[in-house]
PDB file of C-alpha atoms and ligand atoms in Angstrom:
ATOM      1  CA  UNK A 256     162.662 128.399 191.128  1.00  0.00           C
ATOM      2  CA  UNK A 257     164.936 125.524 192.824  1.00  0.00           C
ATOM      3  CA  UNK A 258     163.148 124.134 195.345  1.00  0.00           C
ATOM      4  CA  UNK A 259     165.893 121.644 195.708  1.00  0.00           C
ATOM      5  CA  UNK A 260     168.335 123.816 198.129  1.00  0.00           C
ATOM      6  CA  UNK A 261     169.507 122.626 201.470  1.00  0.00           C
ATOM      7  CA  UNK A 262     171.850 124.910 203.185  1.00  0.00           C
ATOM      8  CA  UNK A 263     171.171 128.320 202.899  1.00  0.00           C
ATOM      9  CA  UNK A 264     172.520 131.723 204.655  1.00  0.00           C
ATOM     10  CA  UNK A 265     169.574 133.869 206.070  1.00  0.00           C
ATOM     11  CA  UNK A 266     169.594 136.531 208.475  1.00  0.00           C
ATOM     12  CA  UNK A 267     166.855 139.375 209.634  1.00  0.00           C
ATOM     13  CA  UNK A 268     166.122 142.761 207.823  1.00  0.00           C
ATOM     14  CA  UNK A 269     168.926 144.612 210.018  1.00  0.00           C
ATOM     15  CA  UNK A 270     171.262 141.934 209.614  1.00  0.00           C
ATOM     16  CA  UNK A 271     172.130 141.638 213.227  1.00  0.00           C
ATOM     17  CA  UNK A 272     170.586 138.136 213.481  1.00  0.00           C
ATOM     18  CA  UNK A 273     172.518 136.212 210.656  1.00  0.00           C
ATOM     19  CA  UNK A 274     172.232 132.740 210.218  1.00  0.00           C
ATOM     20  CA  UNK A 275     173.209 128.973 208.139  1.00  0.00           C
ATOM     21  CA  UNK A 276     170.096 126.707 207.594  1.00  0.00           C
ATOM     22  CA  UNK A 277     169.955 123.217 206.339  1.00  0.00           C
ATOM     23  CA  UNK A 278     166.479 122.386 204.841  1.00  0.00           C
ATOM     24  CA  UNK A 279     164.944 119.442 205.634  1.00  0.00           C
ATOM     25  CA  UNK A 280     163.045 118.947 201.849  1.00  0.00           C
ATOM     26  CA  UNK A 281     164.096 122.286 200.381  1.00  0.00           C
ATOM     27  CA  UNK A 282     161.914 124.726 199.734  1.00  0.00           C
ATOM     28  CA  UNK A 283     159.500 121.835 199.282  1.00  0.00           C
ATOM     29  CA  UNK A 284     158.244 122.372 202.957  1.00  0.00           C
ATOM     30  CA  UNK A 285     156.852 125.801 202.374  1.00  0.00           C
ATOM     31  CA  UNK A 286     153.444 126.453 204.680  1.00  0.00           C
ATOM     32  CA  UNK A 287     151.505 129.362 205.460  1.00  0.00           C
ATOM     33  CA  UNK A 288     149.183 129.058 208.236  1.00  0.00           C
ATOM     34  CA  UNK A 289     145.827 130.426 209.562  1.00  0.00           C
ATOM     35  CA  UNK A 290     146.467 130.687 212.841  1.00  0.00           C
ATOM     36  CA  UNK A 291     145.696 134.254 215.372  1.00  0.00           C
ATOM     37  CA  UNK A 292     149.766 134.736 214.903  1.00  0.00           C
ATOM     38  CA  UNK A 293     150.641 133.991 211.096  1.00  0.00           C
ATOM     39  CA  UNK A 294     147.558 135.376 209.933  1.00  0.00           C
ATOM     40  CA  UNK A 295     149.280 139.020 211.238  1.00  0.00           C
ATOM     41  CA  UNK A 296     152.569 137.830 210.245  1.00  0.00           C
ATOM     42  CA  UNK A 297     152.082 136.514 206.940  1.00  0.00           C
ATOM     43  CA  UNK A 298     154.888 134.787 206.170  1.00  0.00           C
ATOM     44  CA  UNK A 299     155.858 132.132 204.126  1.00  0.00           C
ATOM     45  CA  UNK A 300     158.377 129.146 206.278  1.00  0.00           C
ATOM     46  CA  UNK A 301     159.769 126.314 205.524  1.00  0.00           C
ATOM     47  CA  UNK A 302     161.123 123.550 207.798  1.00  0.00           C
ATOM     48  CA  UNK A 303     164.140 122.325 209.468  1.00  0.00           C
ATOM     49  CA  UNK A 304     165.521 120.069 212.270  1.00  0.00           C
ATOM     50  CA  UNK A 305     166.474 121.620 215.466  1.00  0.00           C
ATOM     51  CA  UNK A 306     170.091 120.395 215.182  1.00  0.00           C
ATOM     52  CA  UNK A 307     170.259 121.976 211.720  1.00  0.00           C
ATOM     53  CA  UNK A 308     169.984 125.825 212.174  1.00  0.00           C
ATOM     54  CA  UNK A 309     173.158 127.576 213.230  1.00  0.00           C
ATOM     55  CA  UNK A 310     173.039 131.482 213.942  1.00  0.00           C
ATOM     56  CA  UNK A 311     176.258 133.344 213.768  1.00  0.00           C
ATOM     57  CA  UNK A 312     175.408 136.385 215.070  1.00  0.00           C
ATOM     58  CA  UNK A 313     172.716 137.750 216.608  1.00  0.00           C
ATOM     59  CA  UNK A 314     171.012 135.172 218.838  1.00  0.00           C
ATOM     60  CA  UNK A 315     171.004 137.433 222.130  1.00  0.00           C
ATOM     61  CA  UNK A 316     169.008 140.192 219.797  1.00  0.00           C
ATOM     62  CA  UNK A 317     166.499 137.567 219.085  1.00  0.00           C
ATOM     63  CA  UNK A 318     163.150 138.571 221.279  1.00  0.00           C
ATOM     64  CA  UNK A 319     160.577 135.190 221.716  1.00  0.00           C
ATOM     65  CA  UNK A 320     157.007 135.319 221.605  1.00  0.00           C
ATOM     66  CA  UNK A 321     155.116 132.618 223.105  1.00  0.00           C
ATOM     67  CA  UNK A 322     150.871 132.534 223.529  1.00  0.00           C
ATOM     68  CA  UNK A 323     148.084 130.013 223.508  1.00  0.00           C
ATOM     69  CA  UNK A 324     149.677 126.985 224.568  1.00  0.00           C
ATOM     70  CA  UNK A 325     153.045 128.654 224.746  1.00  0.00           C
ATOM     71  CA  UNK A 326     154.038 125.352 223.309  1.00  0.00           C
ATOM     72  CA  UNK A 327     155.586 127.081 219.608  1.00  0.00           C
ATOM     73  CA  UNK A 328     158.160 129.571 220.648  1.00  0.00           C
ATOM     74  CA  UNK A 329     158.504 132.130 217.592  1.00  0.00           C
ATOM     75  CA  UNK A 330     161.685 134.099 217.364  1.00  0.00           C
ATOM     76  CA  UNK A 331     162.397 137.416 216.285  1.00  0.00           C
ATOM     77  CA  UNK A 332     164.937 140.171 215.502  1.00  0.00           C
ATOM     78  CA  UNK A 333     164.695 142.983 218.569  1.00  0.00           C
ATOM     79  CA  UNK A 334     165.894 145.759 216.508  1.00  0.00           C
ATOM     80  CA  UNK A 335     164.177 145.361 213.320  1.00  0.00           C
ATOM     81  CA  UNK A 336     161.043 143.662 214.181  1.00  0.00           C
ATOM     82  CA  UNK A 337     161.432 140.573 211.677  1.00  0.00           C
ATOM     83  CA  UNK A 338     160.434 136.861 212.236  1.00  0.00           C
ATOM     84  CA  UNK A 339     163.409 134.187 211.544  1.00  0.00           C
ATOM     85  CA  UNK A 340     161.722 131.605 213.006  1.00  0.00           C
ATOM     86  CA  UNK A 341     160.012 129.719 215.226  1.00  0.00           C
ATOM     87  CA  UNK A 342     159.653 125.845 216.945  1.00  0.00           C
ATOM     88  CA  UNK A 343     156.589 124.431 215.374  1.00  0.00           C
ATOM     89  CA  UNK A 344     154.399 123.422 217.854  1.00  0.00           C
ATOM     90  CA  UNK A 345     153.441 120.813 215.412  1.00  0.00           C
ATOM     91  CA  UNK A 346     156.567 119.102 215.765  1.00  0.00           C
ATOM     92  CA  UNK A 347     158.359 120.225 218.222  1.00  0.00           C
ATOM     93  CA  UNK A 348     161.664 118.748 216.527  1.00  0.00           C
ATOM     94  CA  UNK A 349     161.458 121.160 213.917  1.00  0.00           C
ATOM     95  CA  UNK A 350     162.013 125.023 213.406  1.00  0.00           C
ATOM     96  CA  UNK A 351     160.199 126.851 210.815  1.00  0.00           C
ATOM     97  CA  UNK A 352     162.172 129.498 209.111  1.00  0.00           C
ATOM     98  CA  UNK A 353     161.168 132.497 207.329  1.00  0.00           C
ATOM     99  CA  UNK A 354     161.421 132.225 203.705  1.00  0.00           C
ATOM    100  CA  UNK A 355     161.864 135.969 202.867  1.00  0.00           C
ATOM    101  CA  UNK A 356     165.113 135.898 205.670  1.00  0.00           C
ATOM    102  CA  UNK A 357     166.988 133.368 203.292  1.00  0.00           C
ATOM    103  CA  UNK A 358     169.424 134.218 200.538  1.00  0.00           C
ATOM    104  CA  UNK A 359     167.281 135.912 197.183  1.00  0.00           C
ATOM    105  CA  UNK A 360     164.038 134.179 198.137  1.00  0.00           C
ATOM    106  CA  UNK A 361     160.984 136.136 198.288  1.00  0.00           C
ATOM    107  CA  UNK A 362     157.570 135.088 199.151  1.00  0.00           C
ATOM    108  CA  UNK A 363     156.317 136.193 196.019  1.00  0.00           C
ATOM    109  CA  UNK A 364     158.901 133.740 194.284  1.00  0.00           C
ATOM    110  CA  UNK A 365     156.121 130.745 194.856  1.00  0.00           C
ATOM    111  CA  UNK A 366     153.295 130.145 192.761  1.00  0.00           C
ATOM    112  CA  UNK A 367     151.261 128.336 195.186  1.00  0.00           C
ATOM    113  CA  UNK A 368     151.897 127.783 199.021  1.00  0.00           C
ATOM    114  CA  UNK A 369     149.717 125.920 201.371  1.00  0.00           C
ATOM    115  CA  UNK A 370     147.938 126.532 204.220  1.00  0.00           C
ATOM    116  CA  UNK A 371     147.617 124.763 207.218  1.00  0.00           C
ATOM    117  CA  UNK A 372     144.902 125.011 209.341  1.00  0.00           C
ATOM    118  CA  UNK A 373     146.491 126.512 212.496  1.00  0.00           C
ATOM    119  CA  UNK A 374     143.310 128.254 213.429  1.00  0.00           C
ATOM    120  CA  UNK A 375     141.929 124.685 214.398  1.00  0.00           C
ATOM    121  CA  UNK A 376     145.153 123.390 215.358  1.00  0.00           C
ATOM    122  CA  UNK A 377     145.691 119.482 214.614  1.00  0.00           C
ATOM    123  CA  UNK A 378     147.134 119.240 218.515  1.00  0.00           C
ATOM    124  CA  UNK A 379     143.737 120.268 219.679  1.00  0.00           C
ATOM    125  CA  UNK A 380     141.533 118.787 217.402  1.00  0.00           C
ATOM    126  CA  UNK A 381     141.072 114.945 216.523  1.00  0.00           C
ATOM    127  CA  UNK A 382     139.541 115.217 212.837  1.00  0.00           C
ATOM    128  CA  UNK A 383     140.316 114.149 209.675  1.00  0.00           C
ATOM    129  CA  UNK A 384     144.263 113.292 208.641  1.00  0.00           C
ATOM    130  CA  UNK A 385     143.456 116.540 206.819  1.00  0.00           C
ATOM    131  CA  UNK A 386     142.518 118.861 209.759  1.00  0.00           C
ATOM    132  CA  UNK A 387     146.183 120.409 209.395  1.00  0.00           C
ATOM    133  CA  UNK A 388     145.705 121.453 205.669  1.00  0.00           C
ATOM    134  CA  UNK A 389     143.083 124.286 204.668  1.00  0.00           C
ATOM    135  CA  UNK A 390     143.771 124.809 201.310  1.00  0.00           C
ATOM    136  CA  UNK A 391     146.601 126.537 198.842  1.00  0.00           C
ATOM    137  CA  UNK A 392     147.301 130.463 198.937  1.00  0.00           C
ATOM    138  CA  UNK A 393     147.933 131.067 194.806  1.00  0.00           C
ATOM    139  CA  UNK A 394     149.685 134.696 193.718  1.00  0.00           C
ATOM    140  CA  UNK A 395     147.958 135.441 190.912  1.00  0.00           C
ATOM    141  CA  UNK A 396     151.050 137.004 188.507  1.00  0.00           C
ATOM    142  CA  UNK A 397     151.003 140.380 186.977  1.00  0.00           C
ATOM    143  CA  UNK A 398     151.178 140.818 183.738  1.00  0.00           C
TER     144      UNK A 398
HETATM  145 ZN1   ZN B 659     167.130 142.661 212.707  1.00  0.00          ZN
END
């Protein structure tokens, strides 16, 4: 795959939430997380500036989930249920965005994606630099 992209179109399952993303390191980003949310939601993001997401339609259908901390405030489609994304509350300047809502990406297009350690979130936790990272999540291909 090209992990190289930058701008991208995306949108929700419904398509009432349609969008234009520029990447901040392609697909290069790409995170899962163990945190009480994404260990429900399962998906696969990837990250971009604030300034660089523009949604064309849709943004009044867009429903925002907040808990914990409410400091992260995750995003998603009202109609058809599906996360777009969400401002990390890991750096607040950036959005993640949900992989399988861009252009002919999948999840199950990655090899390997890794896994930050949301569960014990680096914001309230002061170990090592590599408190935020838990691991890699590998899809095991099918023959
Ligand atoms: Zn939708």
């Amino acid at each position: 795959m090209n992990k190289d992209i930058s701008t991208i179109d995306g949108q929700c399952h419904c398509s009432k939430v349609q969008f234009t993303v520029t990447l901040t390191d392609g697909l290069h980003t790409a995170w899962r997380c163990n945190c009480s949310l994404c260990r429900m939601r399962g998906a696969i993001a990837v990250s971009t500036n604030l300034d660089d997401i523009t949604i064309h339609t849709g943004a009044d259908n867009l429903s925002l989930y907040q808990f914990n901390t409410k400091t992260a405030k995750h995003y998603f489609c009202s109609t058809c249920g599906i996360y777009t994304h969400h401002q990390r509350r890991s750096n607040p300047n950036q959005y993640g965005i949900n992989v399988a809502c861009l252009d002919g990406l999948s999840p199950f297009d990655f090899a390997e994606v890794d896994v930050l350690n949301g569960a014990n979130h680096p914001r309230d936790t002061r170990n090592s630099p590599h408190a935020d990272h838990v691991g890699v999540l590998k899809f095991i291909p099918a023959d």
